[in-house]
Amino acid sequence: GATYPVDMIPGITRRAGNVFLFENHNVSHLVWHALGIRHATVVHVDTHDDFRHVDSGKLGRIQRLLREGDYAQLYAKSDLEFSFQQKIRSSDMLFDLGNYLFPCLQDKTISRIYWVVPEKQMDPALAGRLAQHFQRVFKVESPVTARVIKEGLIEFDLFEKCLTVSTLDSLPQMPGGSLLDLDVDFFAFPRALVDDHLPGTLIWDVPEVCRRLTERVPDPAVTTICSSVWGGYLPMVFRFLADACFDFMVSGRY
């Protein structure tokens, strides 16, 4: 059940039932905690990983603010655009749109991540490159190992095997109660971890992706959609995509 009035969370721009839309992806953290989500599987559809390391001191401050129900402070110290406008020091930030999943892993809000990358076909060398990347951004000492489960599906030995990278075609059917977490920059980039602002055309057919996601994640506990414009990488010409995906997830129409 809800532990906080979720409609009072800063940063939400649209909501219909369990479907939420916002500018920057850090708000997913606030929504899941406010709704009391525990031990969930999240399907993270995104060009970027968003689960990079957060140090223990900041994790402790996050937990204190959650216990106090101070979502205004959590938002103020997690949203890069807000912190810039309010001149909050970077050292006072607790997490942001690039690492909001890490605190959720640490406190067991989520227990398993399926990161759906924009590659339509995986380069055979991707597993090794991602293993090195995860060892660096998670700040783990032991080498991270990768296992190719099948074409387009790679499992990594991290935090009790909680992380799987998948193409959209290879994404397994998810159980009811999973979380669907979509950053719409997914549609515009040919491969994961691209940081440039690309001016090009869309790589994916948006309604087809939304339809397939609703088939693979048929009964999500929560659907969160990030516009990825102001704080992210999506060109402004694609501003409409976030609202279009929201409408599809709510009504089935694009």
PDB file of N, CA, C and O in Angstrom, residues 179-244:
ATOM      1  N   LEU A 179       8.015  -3.613 -12.646  1.00  0.00           N
ATOM      2  CA  LEU A 179       8.019  -2.179 -12.914  1.00  0.00           C
ATOM      3  C   LEU A 179       8.478  -1.949 -14.342  1.00  0.00           C
ATOM      4  O   LEU A 179       9.482  -2.532 -14.778  1.00  0.00           O
ATOM      5  N   LEU A 180       7.765  -1.114 -15.089  1.00  0.00           N
ATOM      6  CA  LEU A 180       8.174  -0.730 -16.430  1.00  0.00           C
ATOM      7  C   LEU A 180       8.662   0.714 -16.365  1.00  0.00           C
ATOM      8  O   LEU A 180       7.921   1.611 -15.965  1.00  0.00           O
ATOM      9  N   ASP A 181       9.928   0.923 -16.738  1.00  0.00           N
ATOM     10  CA  ASP A 181      10.599   2.209 -16.544  1.00  0.00           C
ATOM     11  C   ASP A 181      11.207   2.622 -17.879  1.00  0.00           C
ATOM     12  O   ASP A 181      12.225   2.060 -18.303  1.00  0.00           O
ATOM     13  N   LEU A 182      10.598   3.588 -18.549  1.00  0.00           N
ATOM     14  CA  LEU A 182      10.930   3.913 -19.940  1.00  0.00           C
ATOM     15  C   LEU A 182      11.480   5.326 -20.051  1.00  0.00           C
ATOM     16  O   LEU A 182      10.837   6.294 -19.639  1.00  0.00           O
ATOM     17  N   ASP A 183      12.675   5.434 -20.610  1.00  0.00           N
ATOM     18  CA  ASP A 183      13.236   6.722 -20.988  1.00  0.00           C
ATOM     19  C   ASP A 183      13.133   6.821 -22.505  1.00  0.00           C
ATOM     20  O   ASP A 183      13.679   5.981 -23.226  1.00  0.00           O
ATOM     21  N   VAL A 184      12.462   7.857 -23.000  1.00  0.00           N
ATOM     22  CA  VAL A 184      12.158   7.886 -24.430  1.00  0.00           C
ATOM     23  C   VAL A 184      13.371   8.223 -25.290  1.00  0.00           C
ATOM     24  O   VAL A 184      13.261   8.197 -26.527  1.00  0.00           O
ATOM     25  N   ASP A 185      14.547   8.498 -24.693  1.00  0.00           N
ATOM     26  CA  ASP A 185      15.725   8.607 -25.546  1.00  0.00           C
ATOM     27  C   ASP A 185      16.087   7.256 -26.181  1.00  0.00           C
ATOM     28  O   ASP A 185      16.850   7.197 -27.147  1.00  0.00           O
ATOM     29  N   PHE A 186      15.498   6.179 -25.668  1.00  0.00           N
ATOM     30  CA  PHE A 186      15.673   4.841 -26.251  1.00  0.00           C
ATOM     31  C   PHE A 186      15.372   4.839 -27.752  1.00  0.00           C
ATOM     32  O   PHE A 186      16.013   4.127 -28.525  1.00  0.00           O
ATOM     33  N   PHE A 187      14.399   5.634 -28.176  1.00  0.00           N
ATOM     34  CA  PHE A 187      13.911   5.559 -29.555  1.00  0.00           C
ATOM     35  C   PHE A 187      14.849   6.226 -30.568  1.00  0.00           C
ATOM     36  O   PHE A 187      14.693   6.013 -31.763  1.00  0.00           O
ATOM     37  N   ALA A 188      15.803   7.047 -30.090  1.00  0.00           N
ATOM     38  CA  ALA A 188      16.562   7.887 -31.006  1.00  0.00           C
ATOM     39  C   ALA A 188      18.030   7.494 -31.149  1.00  0.00           C
ATOM     40  O   ALA A 188      18.738   8.107 -31.939  1.00  0.00           O
ATOM     41  N   PHE A 189      18.485   6.488 -30.404  1.00  0.00           N
ATOM     42  CA  PHE A 189      19.907   6.174 -30.384  1.00  0.00           C
ATOM     43  C   PHE A 189      20.147   4.741 -30.846  1.00  0.00           C
ATOM     44  O   PHE A 189      19.401   3.835 -30.476  1.00  0.00           O
ATOM     45  N   PRO A 190      21.206   4.510 -31.621  1.00  0.00           N
ATOM     46  CA  PRO A 190      21.427   3.171 -32.172  1.00  0.00           C
ATOM     47  C   PRO A 190      22.047   2.190 -31.192  1.00  0.00           C
ATOM     48  O   PRO A 190      21.984   0.992 -31.413  1.00  0.00           O
ATOM     49  N   ARG A 191      22.628   2.695 -30.096  1.00  0.00           N
ATOM     50  CA  ARG A 191      23.332   1.790 -29.171  1.00  0.00           C
ATOM     51  C   ARG A 191      23.357   2.401 -27.775  1.00  0.00           C
ATOM     52  O   ARG A 191      23.123   3.597 -27.594  1.00  0.00           O
ATOM     53  N   ALA A 192      23.649   1.571 -26.792  1.00  0.00           N
ATOM     54  CA  ALA A 192      23.663   1.997 -25.400  1.00  0.00           C
ATOM     55  C   ALA A 192      24.847   2.915 -25.108  1.00  0.00           C
ATOM     56  O   ALA A 192      25.874   2.862 -25.779  1.00  0.00           O
ATOM     57  N   LEU A 193      24.661   3.744 -24.080  1.00  0.00           N
ATOM     58  CA  LEU A 193      25.698   4.608 -23.508  1.00  0.00           C
ATOM     59  C   LEU A 193      26.146   5.715 -24.438  1.00  0.00           C
ATOM     60  O   LEU A 193      27.233   6.277 -24.275  1.00  0.00           O
ATOM     61  N   VAL A 194      25.321   6.100 -25.399  1.00  0.00           N
ATOM     62  CA  VAL A 194      25.624   7.249 -26.250  1.00  0.00           C
ATOM     63  C   VAL A 194      25.287   8.523 -25.479  1.00  0.00           C
ATOM     64  O   VAL A 194      24.197   8.662 -24.927  1.00  0.00           O
ATOM     65  N   ASP A 195      26.217   9.471 -25.449  1.00  0.00           N
ATOM     66  CA  ASP A 195      26.019  10.687 -24.669  1.00  0.00           C
ATOM     67  C   ASP A 195      25.857  11.946 -25.525  1.00  0.00           C
ATOM     68  O   ASP A 195      25.693  13.035 -24.991  1.00  0.00           O
ATOM     69  N   ASP A 196      25.918  11.826 -26.821  1.00  0.00           N
ATOM     70  CA  ASP A 196      25.768  12.992 -27.685  1.00  0.00           C
ATOM     71  C   ASP A 196      24.293  13.344 -27.861  1.00  0.00           C
ATOM     72  O   ASP A 196      23.418  12.484 -27.787  1.00  0.00           O
ATOM     73  N   HIS A 197      24.037  14.623 -28.129  1.00  0.00           N
ATOM     74  CA  HIS A 197      22.689  15.045 -28.497  1.00  0.00           C
ATOM     75  C   HIS A 197      22.553  14.855 -30.007  1.00  0.00           C
ATOM     76  O   HIS A 197      23.071  15.647 -30.796  1.00  0.00           O
ATOM     77  N   LEU A 198      21.874  13.804 -30.403  1.00  0.00           N
ATOM     78  CA  LEU A 198      21.799  13.474 -31.819  1.00  0.00           C
ATOM     79  C   LEU A 198      20.652  14.225 -32.500  1.00  0.00           C
ATOM     80  O   LEU A 198      19.561  14.325 -31.959  1.00  0.00           O
ATOM     81  N   PRO A 199      20.879  14.735 -33.708  1.00  0.00           N
ATOM     82  CA  PRO A 199      19.822  15.444 -34.425  1.00  0.00           C
ATOM     83  C   PRO A 199      19.027  14.558 -35.376  1.00  0.00           C
ATOM     84  O   PRO A 199      18.170  15.029 -36.102  1.00  0.00           O
ATOM     85  N   GLY A 200      19.323  13.280 -35.402  1.00  0.00           N
ATOM     86  CA  GLY A 200      18.810  12.405 -36.448  1.00  0.00           C
ATOM     87  C   GLY A 200      17.370  11.978 -36.274  1.00  0.00           C
ATOM     88  O   GLY A 200      16.616  12.511 -35.458  1.00  0.00           O
ATOM     89  N   THR A 201      16.984  10.984 -37.055  1.00  0.00           N
ATOM     90  CA  THR A 201      15.621  10.467 -37.037  1.00  0.00           C
ATOM     91  C   THR A 201      15.497   9.388 -35.972  1.00  0.00           C
ATOM     92  O   THR A 201      16.475   8.948 -35.384  1.00  0.00           O
ATOM     93  N   LEU A 202      14.261   8.953 -35.747  1.00  0.00           N
ATOM     94  CA  LEU A 202      14.023   7.910 -34.758  1.00  0.00           C
ATOM     95  C   LEU A 202      14.501   6.561 -35.285  1.00  0.00           C
ATOM     96  O   LEU A 202      14.312   6.222 -36.452  1.00  0.00           O
ATOM     97  N   ILE A 203      15.097   5.788 -34.396  1.00  0.00           N
ATOM     98  CA  ILE A 203      15.596   4.460 -34.744  1.00  0.00           C
ATOM     99  C   ILE A 203      14.476   3.423 -34.683  1.00  0.00           C
ATOM    100  O   ILE A 203      14.457   2.463 -35.441  1.00  0.00           O
ATOM    101  N   TRP A 204      13.527   3.632 -33.758  1.00  0.00           N
ATOM    102  CA  TRP A 204      12.468   2.669 -33.507  1.00  0.00           C
ATOM    103  C   TRP A 204      11.107   3.244 -33.876  1.00  0.00           C
ATOM    104  O   TRP A 204      10.896   4.443 -33.818  1.00  0.00           O
ATOM    105  N   ASP A 205      10.182   2.354 -34.226  1.00  0.00           N
ATOM    106  CA  ASP A 205       8.784   2.726 -34.393  1.00  0.00           C
ATOM    107  C   ASP A 205       8.146   2.751 -33.007  1.00  0.00           C
ATOM    108  O   ASP A 205       8.029   1.710 -32.348  1.00  0.00           O
ATOM    109  N   VAL A 206       7.750   3.933 -32.561  1.00  0.00           N
ATOM    110  CA  VAL A 206       7.359   4.113 -31.165  1.00  0.00           C
ATOM    111  C   VAL A 206       6.128   3.282 -30.781  1.00  0.00           C
ATOM    112  O   VAL A 206       6.158   2.572 -29.769  1.00  0.00           O
ATOM    113  N   PRO A 207       5.021   3.341 -31.523  1.00  0.00           N
ATOM    114  CA  PRO A 207       3.869   2.537 -31.092  1.00  0.00           C
ATOM    115  C   PRO A 207       4.135   1.036 -31.094  1.00  0.00           C
ATOM    116  O   PRO A 207       3.608   0.305 -30.255  1.00  0.00           O
ATOM    117  N   GLU A 208       5.002   0.565 -31.995  1.00  0.00           N
ATOM    118  CA  GLU A 208       5.336  -0.858 -32.013  1.00  0.00           C
ATOM    119  C   GLU A 208       6.101  -1.240 -30.753  1.00  0.00           C
ATOM    120  O   GLU A 208       5.848  -2.288 -30.141  1.00  0.00           O
ATOM    121  N   VAL A 209       7.043  -0.394 -30.326  1.00  0.00           N
ATOM    122  CA  VAL A 209       7.774  -0.661 -29.090  1.00  0.00           C
ATOM    123  C   VAL A 209       6.826  -0.673 -27.898  1.00  0.00           C
ATOM    124  O   VAL A 209       6.887  -1.565 -27.044  1.00  0.00           O
ATOM    125  N   CYS A 210       5.945   0.311 -27.823  1.00  0.00           N
ATOM    126  CA  CYS A 210       4.994   0.367 -26.709  1.00  0.00           C
ATOM    127  C   CYS A 210       4.100  -0.869 -26.683  1.00  0.00           C
ATOM    128  O   CYS A 210       3.838  -1.428 -25.609  1.00  0.00           O
ATOM    129  N   ARG A 211       3.661  -1.296 -27.849  1.00  0.00           N
ATOM    130  CA  ARG A 211       2.817  -2.502 -27.906  1.00  0.00           C
ATOM    131  C   ARG A 211       3.578  -3.719 -27.412  1.00  0.00           C
ATOM    132  O   ARG A 211       3.056  -4.519 -26.617  1.00  0.00           O
ATOM    133  N   ARG A 212       4.822  -3.864 -27.853  1.00  0.00           N
ATOM    134  CA  ARG A 212       5.608  -5.019 -27.438  1.00  0.00           C
ATOM    135  C   ARG A 212       5.934  -4.980 -25.952  1.00  0.00           C
ATOM    136  O   ARG A 212       5.965  -6.009 -25.277  1.00  0.00           O
ATOM    137  N   LEU A 213       6.163  -3.786 -25.420  1.00  0.00           N
ATOM    138  CA  LEU A 213       6.424  -3.686 -23.985  1.00  0.00           C
ATOM    139  C   LEU A 213       5.199  -4.084 -23.175  1.00  0.00           C
ATOM    140  O   LEU A 213       5.318  -4.738 -22.135  1.00  0.00           O
ATOM    141  N   THR A 214       4.021  -3.700 -23.633  1.00  0.00           N
ATOM    142  CA  THR A 214       2.816  -4.087 -22.891  1.00  0.00           C
ATOM    143  C   THR A 214       2.577  -5.588 -22.977  1.00  0.00           C
ATOM    144  O   THR A 214       1.963  -6.170 -22.075  1.00  0.00           O
ATOM    145  N   GLU A 215       3.065  -6.229 -24.037  1.00  0.00           N
ATOM    146  CA  GLU A 215       2.959  -7.684 -24.138  1.00  0.00           C
ATOM    147  C   GLU A 215       3.965  -8.375 -23.224  1.00  0.00           C
ATOM    148  O   GLU A 215       3.634  -9.378 -22.573  1.00  0.00           O
ATOM    149  N   ARG A 216       5.188  -7.863 -23.139  1.00  0.00           N
ATOM    150  CA  ARG A 216       6.236  -8.492 -22.330  1.00  0.00           C
ATOM    151  C   ARG A 216       6.117  -8.128 -20.852  1.00  0.00           C
ATOM    152  O   ARG A 216       6.596  -8.876 -19.998  1.00  0.00           O
ATOM    153  N   VAL A 217       5.526  -6.970 -20.560  1.00  0.00           N
ATOM    154  CA  VAL A 217       5.300  -6.547 -19.170  1.00  0.00           C
ATOM    155  C   VAL A 217       3.800  -6.290 -19.029  1.00  0.00           C
ATOM    156  O   VAL A 217       3.343  -5.147 -18.975  1.00  0.00           O
ATOM    157  N   PRO A 218       2.999  -7.351 -18.997  1.00  0.00           N
ATOM    158  CA  PRO A 218       1.553  -7.203 -19.186  1.00  0.00           C
ATOM    159  C   PRO A 218       0.807  -6.640 -17.988  1.00  0.00           C
ATOM    160  O   PRO A 218      -0.292  -6.116 -18.142  1.00  0.00           O
ATOM    161  N   ASP A 219       1.359  -6.750 -16.802  1.00  0.00           N
ATOM    162  CA  ASP A 219       0.626  -6.308 -15.608  1.00  0.00           C
ATOM    163  C   ASP A 219       1.569  -5.582 -14.656  1.00  0.00           C
ATOM    164  O   ASP A 219       1.820  -6.038 -13.539  1.00  0.00           O
ATOM    165  N   PRO A 220       2.111  -4.424 -15.084  1.00  0.00           N
ATOM    166  CA  PRO A 220       3.090  -3.741 -14.237  1.00  0.00           C
ATOM    167  C   PRO A 220       2.443  -3.138 -12.996  1.00  0.00           C
ATOM    168  O   PRO A 220       1.316  -2.640 -13.042  1.00  0.00           O
ATOM    169  N   ALA A 221       3.181  -3.177 -11.896  1.00  0.00           N
ATOM    170  CA  ALA A 221       2.711  -2.489 -10.695  1.00  0.00           C
ATOM    171  C   ALA A 221       2.733  -0.985 -10.913  1.00  0.00           C
ATOM    172  O   ALA A 221       1.824  -0.264 -10.460  1.00  0.00           O
ATOM    173  N   VAL A 222       3.766  -0.493 -11.602  1.00  0.00           N
ATOM    174  CA  VAL A 222       3.923   0.925 -11.894  1.00  0.00           C
ATOM    175  C   VAL A 222       4.603   1.053 -13.253  1.00  0.00           C
ATOM    176  O   VAL A 222       5.519   0.283 -13.570  1.00  0.00           O
ATOM    177  N   THR A 223       4.165   2.023 -14.055  1.00  0.00           N
ATOM    178  CA  THR A 223       4.850   2.388 -15.289  1.00  0.00           C
ATOM    179  C   THR A 223       5.328   3.823 -15.155  1.00  0.00           C
ATOM    180  O   THR A 223       4.532   4.721 -14.854  1.00  0.00           O
ATOM    181  N   THR A 224       6.630   4.042 -15.338  1.00  0.00           N
ATOM    182  CA  THR A 224       7.207   5.374 -15.246  1.00  0.00           C
ATOM    183  C   THR A 224       7.822   5.730 -16.593  1.00  0.00           C
ATOM    184  O   THR A 224       8.528   4.916 -17.202  1.00  0.00           O
ATOM    185  N   ILE A 225       7.574   6.961 -17.044  1.00  0.00           N
ATOM    186  CA  ILE A 225       8.037   7.419 -18.358  1.00  0.00           C
ATOM    187  C   ILE A 225       8.760   8.741 -18.181  1.00  0.00           C
ATOM    188  O   ILE A 225       8.226   9.680 -17.592  1.00  0.00           O
ATOM    189  N   CYS A 226       9.981   8.788 -18.696  1.00  0.00           N
ATOM    190  CA  CYS A 226      10.827   9.970 -18.573  1.00  0.00           C
ATOM    191  C   CYS A 226      10.984  10.620 -19.945  1.00  0.00           C
ATOM    192  O   CYS A 226      11.264   9.934 -20.931  1.00  0.00           O
ATOM    193  N   SER A 227      10.825  11.939 -20.000  1.00  0.00           N
ATOM    194  CA  SER A 227      10.863  12.629 -21.291  1.00  0.00           C
ATOM    195  C   SER A 227      12.281  12.792 -21.828  1.00  0.00           C
ATOM    196  O   SER A 227      12.477  12.921 -23.037  1.00  0.00           O
ATOM    197  N   SER A 228      13.288  12.825 -20.946  1.00  0.00           N
ATOM    198  CA  SER A 228      14.688  12.871 -21.356  1.00  0.00           C
ATOM    199  C   SER A 228      14.998  14.063 -22.265  1.00  0.00           C
ATOM    200  O   SER A 228      15.740  13.939 -23.223  1.00  0.00           O
ATOM    201  N   VAL A 229      14.407  15.209 -21.962  1.00  0.00           N
ATOM    202  CA  VAL A 229      14.668  16.396 -22.781  1.00  0.00           C
ATOM    203  C   VAL A 229      15.534  17.386 -22.029  1.00  0.00           C
ATOM    204  O   VAL A 229      16.695  17.604 -22.343  1.00  0.00           O
ATOM    205  N   TRP A 230      15.002  17.977 -20.954  1.00  0.00           N
ATOM    206  CA  TRP A 230      15.757  19.031 -20.268  1.00  0.00           C
ATOM    207  C   TRP A 230      17.015  18.490 -19.611  1.00  0.00           C
ATOM    208  O   TRP A 230      18.088  19.078 -19.735  1.00  0.00           O
ATOM    209  N   GLY A 231      16.918  17.376 -18.913  1.00  0.00           N
ATOM    210  CA  GLY A 231      18.088  16.847 -18.236  1.00  0.00           C
ATOM    211  C   GLY A 231      18.738  15.698 -18.967  1.00  0.00           C
ATOM    212  O   GLY A 231      19.730  15.158 -18.501  1.00  0.00           O
ATOM    213  N   GLY A 232      18.185  15.289 -20.084  1.00  0.00           N
ATOM    214  CA  GLY A 232      18.681  14.104 -20.766  1.00  0.00           C
ATOM    215  C   GLY A 232      19.271  14.421 -22.122  1.00  0.00           C
ATOM    216  O   GLY A 232      19.840  15.480 -22.353  1.00  0.00           O
ATOM    217  N   TYR A 233      19.102  13.488 -23.063  1.00  0.00           N
ATOM    218  CA  TYR A 233      19.809  13.582 -24.328  1.00  0.00           C
ATOM    219  C   TYR A 233      18.886  13.681 -25.536  1.00  0.00           C
ATOM    220  O   TYR A 233      19.365  13.756 -26.656  1.00  0.00           O
ATOM    221  N   LEU A 234      17.599  13.654 -25.343  1.00  0.00           N
ATOM    222  CA  LEU A 234      16.691  13.614 -26.490  1.00  0.00           C
ATOM    223  C   LEU A 234      16.553  14.991 -27.123  1.00  0.00           C
ATOM    224  O   LEU A 234      16.316  15.979 -26.418  1.00  0.00           O
ATOM    225  N   PRO A 235      16.697  15.113 -28.434  1.00  0.00           N
ATOM    226  CA  PRO A 235      16.508  16.415 -29.077  1.00  0.00           C
ATOM    227  C   PRO A 235      15.086  16.946 -28.888  1.00  0.00           C
ATOM    228  O   PRO A 235      14.122  16.176 -28.798  1.00  0.00           O
ATOM    229  N   MET A 236      14.950  18.257 -28.849  1.00  0.00           N
ATOM    230  CA  MET A 236      13.653  18.874 -28.595  1.00  0.00           C
ATOM    231  C   MET A 236      12.620  18.538 -29.665  1.00  0.00           C
ATOM    232  O   MET A 236      11.423  18.563 -29.403  1.00  0.00           O
ATOM    233  N   VAL A 237      13.077  18.213 -30.875  1.00  0.00           N
ATOM    234  CA  VAL A 237      12.131  17.881 -31.946  1.00  0.00           C
ATOM    235  C   VAL A 237      11.283  16.669 -31.575  1.00  0.00           C
ATOM    236  O   VAL A 237      10.178  16.487 -32.080  1.00  0.00           O
ATOM    237  N   PHE A 238      11.790  15.826 -30.652  1.00  0.00           N
ATOM    238  CA  PHE A 238      11.060  14.634 -30.232  1.00  0.00           C
ATOM    239  C   PHE A 238      10.328  14.838 -28.913  1.00  0.00           C
ATOM    240  O   PHE A 238       9.972  13.866 -28.240  1.00  0.00           O
ATOM    241  N   ARG A 239      10.081  16.074 -28.562  1.00  0.00           N
ATOM    242  CA  ARG A 239       9.429  16.407 -27.305  1.00  0.00           C
ATOM    243  C   ARG A 239       8.105  15.655 -27.115  1.00  0.00           C
ATOM    244  O   ARG A 239       7.736  15.292 -26.002  1.00  0.00           O
ATOM    245  N   PHE A 240       7.391  15.425 -28.201  1.00  0.00           N
ATOM    246  CA  PHE A 240       6.062  14.808 -28.122  1.00  0.00           C
ATOM    247  C   PHE A 240       6.099  13.346 -27.675  1.00  0.00           C
ATOM    248  O   PHE A 240       5.067  12.799 -27.256  1.00  0.00           O
ATOM    249  N   LEU A 241       7.259  12.697 -27.763  1.00  0.00           N
ATOM    250  CA  LEU A 241       7.304  11.247 -27.566  1.00  0.00           C
ATOM    251  C   LEU A 241       6.851  10.819 -26.175  1.00  0.00           C
ATOM    252  O   LEU A 241       6.160   9.805 -26.029  1.00  0.00           O
ATOM    253  N   ALA A 242       7.238  11.569 -25.149  1.00  0.00           N
ATOM    254  CA  ALA A 242       6.911  11.155 -23.788  1.00  0.00           C
ATOM    255  C   ALA A 242       5.404  11.143 -23.575  1.00  0.00           C
ATOM    256  O   ALA A 242       4.849  10.191 -23.019  1.00  0.00           O
ATOM    257  N   ASP A 243       4.726  12.192 -24.026  1.00  0.00           N
ATOM    258  CA  ASP A 243       3.273  12.226 -23.888  1.00  0.00           C
ATOM    259  C   ASP A 243       2.609  11.148 -24.735  1.00  0.00           C
ATOM    260  O   ASP A 243       1.599  10.564 -24.325  1.00  0.00           O
ATOM    261  N   ALA A 244       3.173  10.888 -25.916  1.00  0.00           N
ATOM    262  CA  ALA A 244       2.606   9.851 -26.772  1.00  0.00           C
ATOM    263  C   ALA A 244       2.710   8.481 -26.109  1.00  0.00           C
ATOM    264  O   ALA A 244       1.770   7.679 -26.142  1.00  0.00           O
TER     265      ALA A 244
END
